[in-house]
Short mmCIF file of C-alpha atoms in Angstrom, two decimals:
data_model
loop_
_atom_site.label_atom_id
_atom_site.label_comp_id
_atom_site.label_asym_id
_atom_site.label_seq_id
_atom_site.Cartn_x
_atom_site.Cartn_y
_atom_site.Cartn_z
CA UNK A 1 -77.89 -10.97 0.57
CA UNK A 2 -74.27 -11.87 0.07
CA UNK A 3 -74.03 -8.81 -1.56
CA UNK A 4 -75.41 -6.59 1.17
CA UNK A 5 -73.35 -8.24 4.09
CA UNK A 6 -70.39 -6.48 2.85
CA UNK A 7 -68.27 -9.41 3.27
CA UNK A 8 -64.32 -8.34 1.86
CA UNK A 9 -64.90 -4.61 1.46
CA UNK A 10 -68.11 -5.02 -0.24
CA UNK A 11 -65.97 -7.15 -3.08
CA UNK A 12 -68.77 -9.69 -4.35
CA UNK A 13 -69.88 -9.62 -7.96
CA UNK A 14 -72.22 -11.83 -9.67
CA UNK A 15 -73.00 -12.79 -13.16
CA UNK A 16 -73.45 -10.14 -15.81
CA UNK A 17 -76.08 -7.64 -14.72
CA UNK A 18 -76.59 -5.92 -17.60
CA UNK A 19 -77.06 -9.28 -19.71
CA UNK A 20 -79.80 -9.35 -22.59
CA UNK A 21 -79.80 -12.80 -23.27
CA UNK A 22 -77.77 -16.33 -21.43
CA UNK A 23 -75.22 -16.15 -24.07
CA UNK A 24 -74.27 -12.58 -22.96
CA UNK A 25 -74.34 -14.06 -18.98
CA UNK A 26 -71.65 -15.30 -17.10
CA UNK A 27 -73.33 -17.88 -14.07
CA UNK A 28 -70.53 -17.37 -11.54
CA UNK A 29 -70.10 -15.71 -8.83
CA UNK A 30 -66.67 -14.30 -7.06
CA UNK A 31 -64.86 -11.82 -4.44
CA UNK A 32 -62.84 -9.29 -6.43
CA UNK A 33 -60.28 -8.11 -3.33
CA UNK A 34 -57.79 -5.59 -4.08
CA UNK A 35 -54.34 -6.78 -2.43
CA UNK A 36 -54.44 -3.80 -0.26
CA UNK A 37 -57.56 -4.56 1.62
CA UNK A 38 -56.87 -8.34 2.34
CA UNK A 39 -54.78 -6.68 5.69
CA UNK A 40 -57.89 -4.40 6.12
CA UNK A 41 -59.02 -4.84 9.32
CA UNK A 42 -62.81 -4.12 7.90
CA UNK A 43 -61.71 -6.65 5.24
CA UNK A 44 -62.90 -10.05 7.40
CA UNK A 45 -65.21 -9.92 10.61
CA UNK A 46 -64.07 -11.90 13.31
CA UNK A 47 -65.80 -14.88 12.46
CA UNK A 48 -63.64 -15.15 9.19
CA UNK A 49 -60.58 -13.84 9.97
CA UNK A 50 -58.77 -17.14 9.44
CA UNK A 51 -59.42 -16.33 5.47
CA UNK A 52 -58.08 -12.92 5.69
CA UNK A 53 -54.81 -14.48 7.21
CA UNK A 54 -55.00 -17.32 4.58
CA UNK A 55 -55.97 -14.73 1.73
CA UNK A 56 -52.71 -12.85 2.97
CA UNK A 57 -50.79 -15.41 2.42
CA UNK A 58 -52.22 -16.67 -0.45
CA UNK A 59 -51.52 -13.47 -2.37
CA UNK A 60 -48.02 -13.07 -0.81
CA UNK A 61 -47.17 -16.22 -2.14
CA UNK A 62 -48.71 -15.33 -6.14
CA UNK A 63 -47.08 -11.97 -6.12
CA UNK A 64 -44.01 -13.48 -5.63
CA UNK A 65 -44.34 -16.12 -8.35
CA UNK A 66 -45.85 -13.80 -10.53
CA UNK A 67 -42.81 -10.78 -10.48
CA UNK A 68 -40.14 -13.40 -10.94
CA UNK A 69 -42.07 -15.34 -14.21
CA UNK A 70 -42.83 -11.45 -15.45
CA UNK A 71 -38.95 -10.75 -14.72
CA UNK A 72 -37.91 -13.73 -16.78
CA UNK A 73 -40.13 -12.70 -19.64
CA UNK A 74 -38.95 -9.47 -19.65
CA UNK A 75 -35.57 -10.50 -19.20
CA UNK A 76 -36.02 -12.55 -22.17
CA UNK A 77 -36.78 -9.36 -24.39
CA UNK A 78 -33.87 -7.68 -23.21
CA UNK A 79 -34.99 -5.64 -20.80
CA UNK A 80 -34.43 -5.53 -17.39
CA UNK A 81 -36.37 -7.80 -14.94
CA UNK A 82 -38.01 -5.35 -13.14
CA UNK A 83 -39.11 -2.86 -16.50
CA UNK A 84 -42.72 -3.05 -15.47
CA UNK A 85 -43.67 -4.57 -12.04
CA UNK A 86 -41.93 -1.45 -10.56
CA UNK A 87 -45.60 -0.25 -11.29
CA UNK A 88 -47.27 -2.82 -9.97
CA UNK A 89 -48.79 -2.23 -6.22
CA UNK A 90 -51.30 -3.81 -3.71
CA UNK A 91 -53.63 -1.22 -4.51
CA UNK A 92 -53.79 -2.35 -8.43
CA UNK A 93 -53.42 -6.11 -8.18
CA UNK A 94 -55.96 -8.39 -6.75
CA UNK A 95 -56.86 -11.86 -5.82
CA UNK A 96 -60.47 -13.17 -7.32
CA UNK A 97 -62.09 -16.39 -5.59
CA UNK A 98 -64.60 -17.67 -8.36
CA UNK A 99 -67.12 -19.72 -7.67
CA UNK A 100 -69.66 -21.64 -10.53
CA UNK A 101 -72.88 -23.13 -9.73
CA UNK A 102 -74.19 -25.89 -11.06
CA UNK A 103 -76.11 -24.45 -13.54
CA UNK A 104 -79.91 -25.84 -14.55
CA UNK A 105 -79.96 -24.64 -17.91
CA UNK A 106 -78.31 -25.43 -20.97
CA UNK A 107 -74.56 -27.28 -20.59
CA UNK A 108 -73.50 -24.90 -23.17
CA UNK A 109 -74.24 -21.60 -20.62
CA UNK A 110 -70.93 -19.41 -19.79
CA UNK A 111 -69.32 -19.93 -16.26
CA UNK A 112 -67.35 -16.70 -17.68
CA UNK A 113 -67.98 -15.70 -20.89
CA UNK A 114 -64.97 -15.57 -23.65
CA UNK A 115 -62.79 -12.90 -22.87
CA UNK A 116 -58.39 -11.72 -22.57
CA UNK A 117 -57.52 -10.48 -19.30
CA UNK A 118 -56.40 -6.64 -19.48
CA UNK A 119 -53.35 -7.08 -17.46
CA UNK A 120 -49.94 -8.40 -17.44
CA UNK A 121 -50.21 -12.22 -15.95
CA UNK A 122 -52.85 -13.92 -14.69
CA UNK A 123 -52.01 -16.71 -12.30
CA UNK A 124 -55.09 -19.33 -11.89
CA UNK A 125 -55.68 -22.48 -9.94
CA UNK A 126 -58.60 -24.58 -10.99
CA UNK A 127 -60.09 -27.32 -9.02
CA UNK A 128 -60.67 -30.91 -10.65
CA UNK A 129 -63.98 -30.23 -12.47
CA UNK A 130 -62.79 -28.64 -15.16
CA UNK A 131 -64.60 -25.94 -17.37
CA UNK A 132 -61.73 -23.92 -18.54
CA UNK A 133 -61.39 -23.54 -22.16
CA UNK A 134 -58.06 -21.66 -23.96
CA UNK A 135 -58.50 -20.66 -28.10
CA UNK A 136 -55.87 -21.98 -30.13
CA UNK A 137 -55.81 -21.96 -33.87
CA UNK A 138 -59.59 -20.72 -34.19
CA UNK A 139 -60.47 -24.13 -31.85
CA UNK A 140 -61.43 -23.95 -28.07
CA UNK A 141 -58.99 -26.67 -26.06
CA UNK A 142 -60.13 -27.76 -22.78
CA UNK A 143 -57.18 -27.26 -19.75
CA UNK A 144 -57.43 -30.61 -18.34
CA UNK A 145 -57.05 -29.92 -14.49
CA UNK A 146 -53.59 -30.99 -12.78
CA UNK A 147 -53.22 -30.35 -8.98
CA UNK A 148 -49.97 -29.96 -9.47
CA UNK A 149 -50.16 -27.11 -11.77
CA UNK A 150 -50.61 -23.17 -11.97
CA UNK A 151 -52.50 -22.05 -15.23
CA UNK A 152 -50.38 -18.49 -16.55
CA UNK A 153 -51.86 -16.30 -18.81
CA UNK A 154 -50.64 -13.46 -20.41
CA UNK A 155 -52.51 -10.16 -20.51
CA UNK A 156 -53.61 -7.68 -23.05
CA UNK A 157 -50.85 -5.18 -21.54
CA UNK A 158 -48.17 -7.60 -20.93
CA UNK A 159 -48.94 -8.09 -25.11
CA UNK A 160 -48.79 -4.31 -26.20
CA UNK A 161 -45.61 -4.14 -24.06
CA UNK A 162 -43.94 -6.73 -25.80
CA UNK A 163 -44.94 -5.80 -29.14
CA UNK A 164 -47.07 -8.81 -29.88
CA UNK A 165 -44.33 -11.12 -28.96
CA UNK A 166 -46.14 -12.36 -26.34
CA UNK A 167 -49.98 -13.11 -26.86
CA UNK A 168 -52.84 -12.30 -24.50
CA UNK A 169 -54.91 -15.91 -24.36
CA UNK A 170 -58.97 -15.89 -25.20
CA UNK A 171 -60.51 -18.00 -22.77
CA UNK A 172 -63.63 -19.19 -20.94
CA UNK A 173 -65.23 -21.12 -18.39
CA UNK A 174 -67.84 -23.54 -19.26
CA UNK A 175 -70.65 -24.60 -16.62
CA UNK A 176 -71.43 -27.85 -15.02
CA UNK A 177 -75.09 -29.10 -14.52
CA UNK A 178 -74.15 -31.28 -11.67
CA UNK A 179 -71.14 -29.94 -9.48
CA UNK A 180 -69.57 -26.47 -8.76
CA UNK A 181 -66.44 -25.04 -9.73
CA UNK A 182 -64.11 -23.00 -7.90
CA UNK A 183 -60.91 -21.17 -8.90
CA UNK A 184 -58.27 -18.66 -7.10
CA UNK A 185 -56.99 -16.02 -9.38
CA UNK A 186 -53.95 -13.35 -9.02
CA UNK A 187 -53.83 -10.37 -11.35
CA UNK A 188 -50.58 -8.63 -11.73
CA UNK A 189 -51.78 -5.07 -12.83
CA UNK A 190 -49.46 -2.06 -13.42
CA UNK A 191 -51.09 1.20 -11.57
CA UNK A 192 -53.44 3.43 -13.14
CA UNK A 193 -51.74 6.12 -14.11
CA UNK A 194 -48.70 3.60 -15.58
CA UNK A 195 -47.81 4.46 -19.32
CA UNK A 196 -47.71 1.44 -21.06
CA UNK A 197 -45.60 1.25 -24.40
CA UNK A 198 -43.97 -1.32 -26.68
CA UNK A 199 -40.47 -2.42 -25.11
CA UNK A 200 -38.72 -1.97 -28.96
CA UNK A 201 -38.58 0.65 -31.29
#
């Protein structure tokens, strides 16, 4: 039903469809919205068009953040601030509202199965039930949530543009038996026809 009503451009995904088995399935759920179609007047009916205007700002706010950290990175390599979000447009990056279920089966199911993100920074806020899990030194650490902190990841292109300097993070989202889980996500993406090579020889 959720899926059917359209609701953000028709941006809903759920799970893993083509899952074999419930360690190959994510249990979440989330809107996937493309920056471009949060000011879409088709993006929100009337009856939620105070979370267009609050998506708007939302992303305004993250794209911000998220081309001055990638400036300072690059900037940090040598190369100049804007080498790579030049590329980067509302049509490529994208908010994602995630939502977990409690989940009846086993405590050891995937909110969001271990994966990197493909593009250059991720910029997440968590809520305070916690689930998020980073891989460090062959170990999975839990990211205790802080209110008063933005989680930034690195992507798999931000780490073939550096040249390994800078490592894409494994993570994943654990379930909850008892309580949901929600997260906001922004995803700085270069566009699709960007060229993406190492910033040294």
């Amino acid at each position: 039903m959720k899926a059917s009503a359209k609701l953000l451009n028709g941006s809903y995904r759920w799970g893993t469809p083509t899952a074999k088995s419930l360690d190959q399935f994510s249990w979440s759920e989330a809107f996937h919205v493309p920056l471009a179609k949060i000011s879409d007047p088709d993006c929100c009916s009337s009856e939620f068009g105070c979370l267009s205007d609050a998506m708007e700002r939302l992303a305004g706010t993250m794209s911000e953040l998220a081309r001055m950290l990638a400036g300072v990175l690059a900037e940090n390599l040598g190369s100049p601030g804007d080498q790579f979000t030049k590329s980067c447009s509302k049509s490529t990056c994208f908010l994602r509202l995630n939502r977990y279920p409690p989940c009846p089966f086993s405590p050891e199911t995937f909110g969001l199965m271990p994966h990197t993100d493909s593009d250059f920074l991720t910029i997440l806020h968590q809520d305070q039930v916690g689930g998020l899990q980073l891989r460090k030194d062959s170990k999975w650490i839990a990211v205790k949530p802080n209110p008063d902190a933005l989680i930034v990841n690195i992507g798999d292109l931000f780490q073939a543009w550096s040249n390994d300097v800078y490592k894409s993070v494994q993570h994943k989202v654990m379930t909850n038996t008892k309580v949901e889980r929600y997260s906001l996500a922004y995803f700085l993406c270069p566009s699709n026809d960007s060229t993406i090579g190492s910033c040294r020889e």
